[in-house]
Short mmCIF file of C-alpha atoms and ligand atoms in Angstrom, two decimals:
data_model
loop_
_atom_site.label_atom_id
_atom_site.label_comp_id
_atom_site.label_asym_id
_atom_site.label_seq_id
_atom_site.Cartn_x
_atom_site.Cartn_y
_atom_site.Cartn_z
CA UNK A 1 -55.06 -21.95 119.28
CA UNK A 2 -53.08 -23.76 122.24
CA UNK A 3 -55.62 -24.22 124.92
CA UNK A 4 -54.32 -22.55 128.11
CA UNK A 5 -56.09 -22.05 131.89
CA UNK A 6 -56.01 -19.38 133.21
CA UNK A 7 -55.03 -19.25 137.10
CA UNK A 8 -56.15 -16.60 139.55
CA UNK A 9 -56.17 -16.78 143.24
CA UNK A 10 -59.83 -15.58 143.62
CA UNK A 11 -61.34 -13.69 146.52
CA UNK A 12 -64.83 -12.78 147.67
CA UNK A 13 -65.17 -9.50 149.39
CA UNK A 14 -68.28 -10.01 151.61
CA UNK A 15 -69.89 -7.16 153.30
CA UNK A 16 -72.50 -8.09 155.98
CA UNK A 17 -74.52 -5.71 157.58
CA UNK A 18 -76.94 -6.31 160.59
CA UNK A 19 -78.10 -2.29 160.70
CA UNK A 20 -77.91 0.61 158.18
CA UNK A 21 -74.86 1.64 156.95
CA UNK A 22 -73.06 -0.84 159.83
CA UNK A 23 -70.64 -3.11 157.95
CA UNK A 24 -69.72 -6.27 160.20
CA UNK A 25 -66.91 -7.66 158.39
CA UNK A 26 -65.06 -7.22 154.85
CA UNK A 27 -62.58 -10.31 153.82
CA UNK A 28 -61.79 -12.08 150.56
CA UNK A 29 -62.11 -15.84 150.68
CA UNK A 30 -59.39 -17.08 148.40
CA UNK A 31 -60.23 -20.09 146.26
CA UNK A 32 -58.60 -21.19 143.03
CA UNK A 33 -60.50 -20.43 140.10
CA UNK A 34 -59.44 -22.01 136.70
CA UNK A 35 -60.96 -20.33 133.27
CA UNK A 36 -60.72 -21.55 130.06
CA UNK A 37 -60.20 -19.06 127.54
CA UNK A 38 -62.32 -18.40 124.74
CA UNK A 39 -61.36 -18.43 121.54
CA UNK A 40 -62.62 -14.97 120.39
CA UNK A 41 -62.03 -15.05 116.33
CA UNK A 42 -64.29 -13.58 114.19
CA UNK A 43 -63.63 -16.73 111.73
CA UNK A 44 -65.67 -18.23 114.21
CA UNK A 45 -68.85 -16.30 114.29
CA UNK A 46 -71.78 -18.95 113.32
CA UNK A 47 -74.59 -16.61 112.99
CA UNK A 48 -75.61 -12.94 113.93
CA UNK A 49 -79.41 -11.71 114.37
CA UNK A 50 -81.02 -9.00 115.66
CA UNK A 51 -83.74 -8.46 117.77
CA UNK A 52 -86.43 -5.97 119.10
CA UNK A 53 -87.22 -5.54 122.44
CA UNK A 54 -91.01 -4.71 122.85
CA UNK A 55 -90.64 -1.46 125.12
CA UNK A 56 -93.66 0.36 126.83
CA UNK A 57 -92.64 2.69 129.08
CA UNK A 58 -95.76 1.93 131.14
CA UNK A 59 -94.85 -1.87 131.30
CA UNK A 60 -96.28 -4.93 129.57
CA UNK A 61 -99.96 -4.59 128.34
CA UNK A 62 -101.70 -8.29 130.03
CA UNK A 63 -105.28 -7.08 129.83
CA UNK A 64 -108.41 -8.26 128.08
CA UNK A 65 -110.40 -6.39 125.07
CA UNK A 66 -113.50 -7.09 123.52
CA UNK A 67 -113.01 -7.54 120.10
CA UNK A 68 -116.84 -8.44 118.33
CA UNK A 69 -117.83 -11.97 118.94
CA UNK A 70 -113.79 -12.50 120.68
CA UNK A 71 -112.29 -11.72 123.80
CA UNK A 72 -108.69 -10.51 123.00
CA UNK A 73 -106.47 -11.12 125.93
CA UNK A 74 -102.96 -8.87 125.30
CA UNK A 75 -99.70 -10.59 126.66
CA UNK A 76 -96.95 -7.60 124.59
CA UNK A 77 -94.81 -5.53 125.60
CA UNK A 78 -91.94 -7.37 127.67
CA UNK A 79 -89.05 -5.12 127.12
CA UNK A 80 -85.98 -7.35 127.82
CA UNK A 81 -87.55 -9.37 130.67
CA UNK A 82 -89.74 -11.41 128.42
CA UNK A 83 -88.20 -14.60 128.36
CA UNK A 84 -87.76 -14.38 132.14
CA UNK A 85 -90.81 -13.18 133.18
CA UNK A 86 -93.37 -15.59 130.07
CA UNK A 87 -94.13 -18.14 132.49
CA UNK A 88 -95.91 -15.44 134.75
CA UNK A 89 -96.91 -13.24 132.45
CA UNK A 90 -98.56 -16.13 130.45
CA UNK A 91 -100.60 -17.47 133.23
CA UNK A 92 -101.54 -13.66 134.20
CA UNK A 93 -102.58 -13.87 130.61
CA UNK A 94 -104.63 -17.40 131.15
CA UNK A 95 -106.02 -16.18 133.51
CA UNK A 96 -107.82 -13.74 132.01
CA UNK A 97 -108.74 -16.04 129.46
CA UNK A 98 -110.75 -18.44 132.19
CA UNK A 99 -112.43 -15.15 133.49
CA UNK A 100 -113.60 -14.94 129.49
CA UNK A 101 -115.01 -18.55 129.41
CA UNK A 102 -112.51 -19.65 127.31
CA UNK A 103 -113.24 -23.07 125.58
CA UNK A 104 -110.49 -22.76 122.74
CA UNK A 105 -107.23 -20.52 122.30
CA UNK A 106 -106.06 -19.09 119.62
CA UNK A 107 -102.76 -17.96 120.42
CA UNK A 108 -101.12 -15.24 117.95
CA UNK A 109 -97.48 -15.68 118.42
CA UNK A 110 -94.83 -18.22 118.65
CA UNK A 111 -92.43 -15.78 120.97
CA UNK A 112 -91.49 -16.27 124.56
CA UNK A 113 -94.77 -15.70 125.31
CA UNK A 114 -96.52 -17.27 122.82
CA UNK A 115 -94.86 -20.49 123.23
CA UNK A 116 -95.91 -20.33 127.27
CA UNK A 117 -99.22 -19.17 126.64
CA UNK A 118 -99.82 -21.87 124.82
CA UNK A 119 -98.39 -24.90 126.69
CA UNK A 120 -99.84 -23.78 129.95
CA UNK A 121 -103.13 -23.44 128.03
CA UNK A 122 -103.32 -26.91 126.74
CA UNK A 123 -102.02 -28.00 130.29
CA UNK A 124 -105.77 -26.29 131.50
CA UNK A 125 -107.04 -28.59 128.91
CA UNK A 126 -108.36 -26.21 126.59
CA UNK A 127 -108.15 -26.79 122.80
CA UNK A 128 -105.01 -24.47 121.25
CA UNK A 129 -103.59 -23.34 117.68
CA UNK A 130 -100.76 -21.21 117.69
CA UNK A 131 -101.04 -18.46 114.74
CA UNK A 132 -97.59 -16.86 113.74
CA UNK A 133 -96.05 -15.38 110.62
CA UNK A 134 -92.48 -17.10 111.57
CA UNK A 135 -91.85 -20.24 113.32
CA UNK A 136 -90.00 -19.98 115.99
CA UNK A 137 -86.56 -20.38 114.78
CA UNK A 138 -86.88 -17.04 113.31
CA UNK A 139 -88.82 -15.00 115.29
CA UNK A 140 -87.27 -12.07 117.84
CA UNK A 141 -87.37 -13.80 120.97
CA UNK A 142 -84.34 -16.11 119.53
CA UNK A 143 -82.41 -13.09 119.47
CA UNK A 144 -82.48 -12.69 123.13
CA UNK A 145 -79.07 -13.48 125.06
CA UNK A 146 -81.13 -15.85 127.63
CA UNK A 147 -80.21 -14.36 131.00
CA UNK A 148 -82.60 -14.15 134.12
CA UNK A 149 -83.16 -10.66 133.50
CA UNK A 150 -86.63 -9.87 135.33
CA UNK A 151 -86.48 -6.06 135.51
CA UNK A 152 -84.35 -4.94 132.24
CA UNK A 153 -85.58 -2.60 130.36
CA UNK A 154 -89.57 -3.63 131.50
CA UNK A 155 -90.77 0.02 131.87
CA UNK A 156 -90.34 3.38 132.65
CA UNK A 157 -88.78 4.00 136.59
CA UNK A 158 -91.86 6.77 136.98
CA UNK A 159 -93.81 3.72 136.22
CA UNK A 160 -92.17 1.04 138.45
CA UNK A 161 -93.86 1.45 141.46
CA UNK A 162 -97.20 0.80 140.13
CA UNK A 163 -96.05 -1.94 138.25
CA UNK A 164 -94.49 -3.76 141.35
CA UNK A 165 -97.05 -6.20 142.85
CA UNK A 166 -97.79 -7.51 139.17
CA UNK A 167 -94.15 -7.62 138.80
CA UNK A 168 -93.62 -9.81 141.87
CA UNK A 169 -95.97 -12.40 140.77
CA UNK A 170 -94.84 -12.49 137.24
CA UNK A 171 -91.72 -13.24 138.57
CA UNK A 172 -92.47 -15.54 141.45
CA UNK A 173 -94.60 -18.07 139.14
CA UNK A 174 -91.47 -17.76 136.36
CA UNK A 175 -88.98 -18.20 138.98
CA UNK A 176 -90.63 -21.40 140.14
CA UNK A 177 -91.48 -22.86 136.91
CA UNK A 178 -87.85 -22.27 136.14
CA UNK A 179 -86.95 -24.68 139.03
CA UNK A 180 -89.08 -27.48 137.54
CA UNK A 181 -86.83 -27.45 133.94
CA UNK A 182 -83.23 -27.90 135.51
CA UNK A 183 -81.50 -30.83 135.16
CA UNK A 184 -83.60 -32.20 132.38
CA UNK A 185 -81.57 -33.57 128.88
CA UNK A 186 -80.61 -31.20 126.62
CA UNK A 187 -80.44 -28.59 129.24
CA UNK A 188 -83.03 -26.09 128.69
CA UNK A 189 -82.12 -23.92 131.51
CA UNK A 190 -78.79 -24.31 133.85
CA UNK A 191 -77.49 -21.88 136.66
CA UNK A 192 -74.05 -20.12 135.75
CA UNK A 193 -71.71 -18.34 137.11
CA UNK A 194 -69.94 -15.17 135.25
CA UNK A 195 -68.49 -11.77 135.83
CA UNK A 196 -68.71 -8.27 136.01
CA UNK A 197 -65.80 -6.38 135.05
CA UNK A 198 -65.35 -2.33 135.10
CA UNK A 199 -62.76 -0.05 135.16
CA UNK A 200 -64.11 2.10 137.45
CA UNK A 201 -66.48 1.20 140.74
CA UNK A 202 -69.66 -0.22 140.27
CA UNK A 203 -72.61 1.88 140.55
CA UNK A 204 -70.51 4.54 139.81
CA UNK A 205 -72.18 5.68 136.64
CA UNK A 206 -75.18 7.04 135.71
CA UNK A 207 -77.93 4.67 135.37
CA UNK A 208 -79.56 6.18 131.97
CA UNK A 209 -77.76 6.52 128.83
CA UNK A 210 -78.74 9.39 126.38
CA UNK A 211 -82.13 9.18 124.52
CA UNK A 212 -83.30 6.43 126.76
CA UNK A 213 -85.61 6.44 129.97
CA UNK A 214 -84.38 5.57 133.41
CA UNK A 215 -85.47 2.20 133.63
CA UNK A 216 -87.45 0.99 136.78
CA UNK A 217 -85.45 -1.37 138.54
CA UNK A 218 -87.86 -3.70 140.33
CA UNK A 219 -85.61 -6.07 142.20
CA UNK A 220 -84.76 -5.84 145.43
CA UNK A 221 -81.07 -6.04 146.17
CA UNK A 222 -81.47 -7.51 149.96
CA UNK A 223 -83.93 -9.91 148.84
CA UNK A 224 -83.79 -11.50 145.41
CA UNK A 225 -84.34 -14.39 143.76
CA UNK A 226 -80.60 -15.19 142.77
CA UNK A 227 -77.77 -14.91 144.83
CA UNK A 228 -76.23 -11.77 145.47
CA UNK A 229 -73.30 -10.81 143.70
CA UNK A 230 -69.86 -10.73 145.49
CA UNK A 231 -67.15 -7.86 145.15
CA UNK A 232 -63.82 -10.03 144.26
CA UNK A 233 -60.36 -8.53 145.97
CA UNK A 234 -58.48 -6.19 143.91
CA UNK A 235 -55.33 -8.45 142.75
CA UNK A 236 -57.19 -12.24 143.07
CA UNK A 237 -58.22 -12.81 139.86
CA UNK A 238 -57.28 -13.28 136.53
CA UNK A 239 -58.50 -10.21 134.87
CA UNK A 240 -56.95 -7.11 133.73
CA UNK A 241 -59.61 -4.74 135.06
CA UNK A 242 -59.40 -3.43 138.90
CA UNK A 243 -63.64 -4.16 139.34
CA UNK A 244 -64.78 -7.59 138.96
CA UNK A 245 -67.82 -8.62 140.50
CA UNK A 246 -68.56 -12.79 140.33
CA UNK A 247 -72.13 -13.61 140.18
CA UNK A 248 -74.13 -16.67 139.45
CA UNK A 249 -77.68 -16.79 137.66
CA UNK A 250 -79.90 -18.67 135.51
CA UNK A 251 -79.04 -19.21 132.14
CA UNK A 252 -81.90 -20.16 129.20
CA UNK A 253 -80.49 -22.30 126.28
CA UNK A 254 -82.74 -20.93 124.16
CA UNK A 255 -82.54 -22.86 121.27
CA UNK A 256 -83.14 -26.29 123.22
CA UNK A 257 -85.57 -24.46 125.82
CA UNK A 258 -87.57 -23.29 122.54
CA UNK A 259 -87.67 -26.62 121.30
CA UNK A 260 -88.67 -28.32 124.41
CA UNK A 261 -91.41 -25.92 124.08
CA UNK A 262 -92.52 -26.28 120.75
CA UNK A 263 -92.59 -30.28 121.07
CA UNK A 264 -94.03 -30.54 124.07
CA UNK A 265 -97.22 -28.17 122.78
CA UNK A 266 -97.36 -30.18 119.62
CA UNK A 267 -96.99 -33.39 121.57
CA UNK A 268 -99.98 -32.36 123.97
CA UNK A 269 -101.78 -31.96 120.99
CA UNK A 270 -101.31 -28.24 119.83
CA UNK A 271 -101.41 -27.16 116.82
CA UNK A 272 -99.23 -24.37 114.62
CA UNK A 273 -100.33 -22.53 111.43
CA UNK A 274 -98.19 -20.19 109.99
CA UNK A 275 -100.00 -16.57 108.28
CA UNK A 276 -99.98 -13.23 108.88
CA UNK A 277 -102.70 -10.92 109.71
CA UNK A 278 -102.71 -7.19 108.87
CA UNK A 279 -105.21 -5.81 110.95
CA UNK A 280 -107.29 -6.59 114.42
CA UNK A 281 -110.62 -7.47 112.37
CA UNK A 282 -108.16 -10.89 110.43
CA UNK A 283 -109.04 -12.45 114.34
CA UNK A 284 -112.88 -12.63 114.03
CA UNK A 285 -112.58 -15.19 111.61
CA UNK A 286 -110.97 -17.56 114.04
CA UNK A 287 -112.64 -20.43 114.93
CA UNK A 288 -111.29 -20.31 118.85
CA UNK A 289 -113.65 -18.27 120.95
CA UNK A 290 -110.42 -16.72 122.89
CA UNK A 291 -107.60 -14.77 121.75
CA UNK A 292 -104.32 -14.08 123.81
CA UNK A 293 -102.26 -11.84 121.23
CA UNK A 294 -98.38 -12.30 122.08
CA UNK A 295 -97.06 -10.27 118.77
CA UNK A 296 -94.48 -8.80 120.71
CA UNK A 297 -93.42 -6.47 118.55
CA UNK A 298 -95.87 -6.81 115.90
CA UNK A 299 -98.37 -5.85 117.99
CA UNK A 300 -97.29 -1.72 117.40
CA UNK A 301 -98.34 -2.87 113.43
CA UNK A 302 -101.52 -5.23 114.16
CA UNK A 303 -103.05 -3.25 116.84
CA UNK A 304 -101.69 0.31 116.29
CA UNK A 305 -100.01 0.67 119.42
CA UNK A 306 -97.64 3.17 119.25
CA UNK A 307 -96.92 3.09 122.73
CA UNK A 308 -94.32 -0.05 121.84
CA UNK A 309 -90.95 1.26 121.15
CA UNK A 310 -88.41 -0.59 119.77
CA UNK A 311 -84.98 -1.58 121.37
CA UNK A 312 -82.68 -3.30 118.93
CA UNK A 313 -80.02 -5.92 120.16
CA UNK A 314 -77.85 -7.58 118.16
CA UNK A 315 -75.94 -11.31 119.56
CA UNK A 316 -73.29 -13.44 118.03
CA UNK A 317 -72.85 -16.79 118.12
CA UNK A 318 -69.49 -18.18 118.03
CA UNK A 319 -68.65 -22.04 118.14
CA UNK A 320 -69.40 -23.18 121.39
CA UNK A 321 -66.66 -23.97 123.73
CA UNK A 322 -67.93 -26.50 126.31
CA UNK A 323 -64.92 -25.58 128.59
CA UNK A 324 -65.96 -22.15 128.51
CA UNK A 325 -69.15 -22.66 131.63
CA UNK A 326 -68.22 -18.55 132.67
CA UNK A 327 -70.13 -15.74 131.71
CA UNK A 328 -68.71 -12.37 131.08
CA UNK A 329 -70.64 -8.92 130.80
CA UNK A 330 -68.45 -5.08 130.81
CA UNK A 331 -69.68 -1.78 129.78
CA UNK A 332 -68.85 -3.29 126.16
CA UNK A 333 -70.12 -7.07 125.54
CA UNK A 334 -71.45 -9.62 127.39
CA UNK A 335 -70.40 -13.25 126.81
CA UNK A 336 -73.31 -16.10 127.80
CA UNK A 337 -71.84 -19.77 127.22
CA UNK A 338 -74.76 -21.65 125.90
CA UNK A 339 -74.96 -24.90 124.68
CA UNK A 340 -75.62 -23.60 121.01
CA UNK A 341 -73.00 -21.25 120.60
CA UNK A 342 -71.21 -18.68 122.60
CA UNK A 343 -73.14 -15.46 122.64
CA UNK A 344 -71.59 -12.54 122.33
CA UNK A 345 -73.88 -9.18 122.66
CA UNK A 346 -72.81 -5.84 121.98
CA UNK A 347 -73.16 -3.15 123.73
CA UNK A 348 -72.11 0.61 124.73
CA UNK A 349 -73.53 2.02 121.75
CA UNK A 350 -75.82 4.67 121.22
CA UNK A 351 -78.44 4.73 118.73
CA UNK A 352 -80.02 1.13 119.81
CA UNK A 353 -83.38 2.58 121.68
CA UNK A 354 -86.26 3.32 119.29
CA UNK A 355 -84.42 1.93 116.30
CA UNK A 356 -86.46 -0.59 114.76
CA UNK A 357 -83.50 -1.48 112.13
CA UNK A 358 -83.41 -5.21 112.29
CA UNK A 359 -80.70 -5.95 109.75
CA UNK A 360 -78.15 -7.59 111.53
CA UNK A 361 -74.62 -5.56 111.43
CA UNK A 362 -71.71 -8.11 111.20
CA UNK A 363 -68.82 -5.23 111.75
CA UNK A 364 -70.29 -4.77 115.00
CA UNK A 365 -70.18 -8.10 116.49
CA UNK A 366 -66.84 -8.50 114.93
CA UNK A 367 -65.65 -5.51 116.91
CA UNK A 368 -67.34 -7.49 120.35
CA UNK A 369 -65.33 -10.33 119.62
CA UNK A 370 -62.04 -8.27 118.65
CA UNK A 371 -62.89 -6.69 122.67
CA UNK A 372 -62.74 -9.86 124.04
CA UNK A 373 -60.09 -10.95 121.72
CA UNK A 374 -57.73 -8.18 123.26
CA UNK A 375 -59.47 -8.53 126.82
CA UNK A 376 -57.76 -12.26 127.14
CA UNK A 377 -54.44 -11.10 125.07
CA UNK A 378 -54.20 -8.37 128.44
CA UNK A 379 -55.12 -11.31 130.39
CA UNK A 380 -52.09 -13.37 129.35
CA UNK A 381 -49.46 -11.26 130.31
CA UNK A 382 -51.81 -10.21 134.02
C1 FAD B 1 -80.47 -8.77 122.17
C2 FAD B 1 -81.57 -9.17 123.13
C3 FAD B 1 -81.24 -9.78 124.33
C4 FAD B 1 -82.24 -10.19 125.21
N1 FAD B 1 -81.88 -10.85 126.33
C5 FAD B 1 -82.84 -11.29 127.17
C6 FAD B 1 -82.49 -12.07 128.30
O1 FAD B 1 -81.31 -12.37 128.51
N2 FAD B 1 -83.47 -12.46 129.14
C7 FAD B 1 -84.79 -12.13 128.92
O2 FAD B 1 -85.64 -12.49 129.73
N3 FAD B 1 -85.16 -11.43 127.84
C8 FAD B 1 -84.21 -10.99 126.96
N4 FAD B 1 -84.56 -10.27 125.87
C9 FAD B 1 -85.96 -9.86 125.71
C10 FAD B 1 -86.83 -10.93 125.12
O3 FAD B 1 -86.18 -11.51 124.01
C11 FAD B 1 -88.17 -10.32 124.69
O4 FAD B 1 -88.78 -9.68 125.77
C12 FAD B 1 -89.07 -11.43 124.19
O5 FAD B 1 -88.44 -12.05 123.11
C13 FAD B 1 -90.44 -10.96 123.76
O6 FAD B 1 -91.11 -12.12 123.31
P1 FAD B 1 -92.50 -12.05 122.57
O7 FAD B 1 -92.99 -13.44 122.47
O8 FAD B 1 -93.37 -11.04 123.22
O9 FAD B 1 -92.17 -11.44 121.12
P2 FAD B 1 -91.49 -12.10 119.74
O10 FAD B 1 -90.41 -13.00 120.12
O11 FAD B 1 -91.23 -10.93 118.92
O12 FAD B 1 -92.67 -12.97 119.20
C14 FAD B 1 -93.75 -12.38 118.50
C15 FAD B 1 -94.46 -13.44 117.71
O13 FAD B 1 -95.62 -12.86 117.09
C16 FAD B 1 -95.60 -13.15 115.70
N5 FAD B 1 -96.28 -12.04 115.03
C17 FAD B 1 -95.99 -10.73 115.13
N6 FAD B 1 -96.85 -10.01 114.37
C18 FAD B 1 -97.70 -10.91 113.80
C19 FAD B 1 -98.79 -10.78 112.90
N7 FAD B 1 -99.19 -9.60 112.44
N8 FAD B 1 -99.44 -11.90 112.50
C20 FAD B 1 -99.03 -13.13 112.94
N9 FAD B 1 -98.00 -13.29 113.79
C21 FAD B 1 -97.35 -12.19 114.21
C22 FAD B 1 -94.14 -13.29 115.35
O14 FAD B 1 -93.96 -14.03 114.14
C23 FAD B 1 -93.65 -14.05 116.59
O15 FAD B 1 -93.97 -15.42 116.45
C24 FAD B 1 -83.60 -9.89 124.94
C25 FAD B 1 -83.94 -9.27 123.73
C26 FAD B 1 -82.93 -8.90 122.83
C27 FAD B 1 -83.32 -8.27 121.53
#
């Protein structure tokens, strides 16, 4: 395909407001913005997986249990915040395990947060092994589409506001640990910019779809930890549909950011064993006197919670397209240019909450990447 740019005279519609419902001034700043296109071709899907989201409608379970001899601490149940919110969660998690007496860690789980469980426990100087039936390559959390995504789909909105305060600090400590792994090689984490784009206003629909919970939404608009997103001008940009929204956020490349992980844990002296265990009793004979159990998922099987309800996702990767440093999400698919592939998540289809189906479905990421295929093709003639 001939590479082409795409042109658009961009504008920002900023509202400001000093009072309630007083809006001091509206006005688009024009700046040239240049997008390469992506080459959306099926032919060039690299890989499709699926994962599930580890939904409690009450919120994560970070608690401790007595388990015999053990103390189990519980660090399940993320939702789709779990990448975003490990580093919190996991020292939420720690902590608990120092309030044990933890000497040794035996961490079940090689997830989000059982990768940051463990490195922040062997940075506390305790001794660690890492107990998971699938290395990390293939476990859910790979799945994920590597947004900051604090809030989505954590808990039930009836359940938000006692979640809140936990929430803030979960998020806090994984915002600033966040800050400490930009600009290192291989890129583990990068800001972004991307956009919205809707054919009708946004915030015009209704927040739940059918079957599924209202979702709490825990971030504050006014005061949040990325920056807000801007309205762009009907007309200024390059895209065929009349609501675009630019934003800019924190990206995860999750296949390097795992990695980084995973070596620097074994390089700290960590240690990984991969096996299974069936049921809660398996964990007495572990040598560590401390358990932190991030099964994600697995934990609804291991520990019989049935309050953990499964949200599938599905992502594509297609061959990544340096030029393409834009991210893209509609009512349809959301495009996230990482460095090891371009992901392409479906969406907008029913049938996805409670569905613990984890065969990957190739027609339906080819149908994404047909969207976006015909998204640019009306883009060329805008
Ligand atoms: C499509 C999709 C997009 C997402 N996008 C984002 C995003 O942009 N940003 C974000 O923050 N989050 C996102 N998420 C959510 C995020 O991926 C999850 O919240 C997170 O992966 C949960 O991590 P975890 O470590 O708890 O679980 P998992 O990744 O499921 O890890 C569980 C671990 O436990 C092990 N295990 C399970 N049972 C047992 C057992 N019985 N014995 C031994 N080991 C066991 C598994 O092998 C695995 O190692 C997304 C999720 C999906 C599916």
């Amino acid at each position: 395909m001939k590479r082409r740019q795409f042109l658009g005279r961009m504008g920002a519609t900023v509202a400001l407001s000093s009072a309630p419902g007083m809006v001091l001034a509206a006005s688009c700043s024009n700046s040239d913005v240049s997008l390469s296109p992506i080459q959306a071709r099926t032919d060039r899907i690299t890989d499709v997986r699926v994962g599930l989201r580890p939904f409690r409608h009450a919120g994560p379970r970070i608690e401790a249990q007595r388990l015999g001899t053990k103390t189990v601490v519980h660090n399940y149940g993320h939702g789709g915040a779990g990448w975003s919110l490990s580093w919190g969660s996991s020292r939420l998690a720690l902590r608990l395990a120092h309030d044990a007496g933890a000497r040794s860690v035996a961490v079940i789980g090689c997830g989000a947060m059982g990768l940051t469980s463990a490195v922040l426990a062997r940075q506390a100087g305790l001794a660690v092994c890492i107990y998971t039936k699938d290395m990390p390559s293939d476990v859910y959390s790979m799945a994920a589409t590597g947004l900051w995504t604090p809030d989505s789909q954590l808990c039930d909105a009836v359940h938000a506001p006692r979640l809140a305060a936990r929430w803030k600090e979960m998020a806090n400590a994984s915002f600033a640990r966040y800050q400490t792994l930009l600009g290192l090689p291989g890129k583990p984490v990068e800001w972004i910019r991307g956009y919205s784009l809707s054919d009708t206003p946004f915030g015009a629909h209704s927040e739940a779809e059918e079957g599924e919970p209202v979702y709490g939404r825990l971030r504050d608009p006014s005061h949040d930890f990325i920056p807000r997103p801007v309205e762009l001008c009907k007309g200024s940009h390059p895209f065929g549909q009349p609501y675009v929204r630019g934003w800019t956020t924190l990206m995860f490349n999750i296949s390097a950011y795992a990695h980084m992980l995973l070596t620097s844990f074994l390089a700290s002296g960590g240690r990984i064993k991969v096996i299974e265990f069936t049921r809660p009793g398996d964990l007495s004979n572990l040598r560590e006197d401390t358990i932190i159990n991030a099964t994600g998922y697995g934990a609804r099987k291991l520990f019989g919670d049935d309050s953990i309800v499964p949200i599938r996702g599905q992502i594509a990767r297609l061959i990544p397209q340096p030029e393409v440093a834009y991210g893209l999400s509609t009512s349809q698919f959301n495009v996230v240019p990482r460095s090891d592939g371009l992901i392409v998540r479906s969406k907008g289809h029913n049938g996805d909450f409670n569905n613990s189906n984890d065969v990957p479905d190739l027609a339906e990421s080819e149908s994404a990447v047909r969207r976006i295929a015909s998204m640019f093709d009306g883009m060329r003639r805008f």
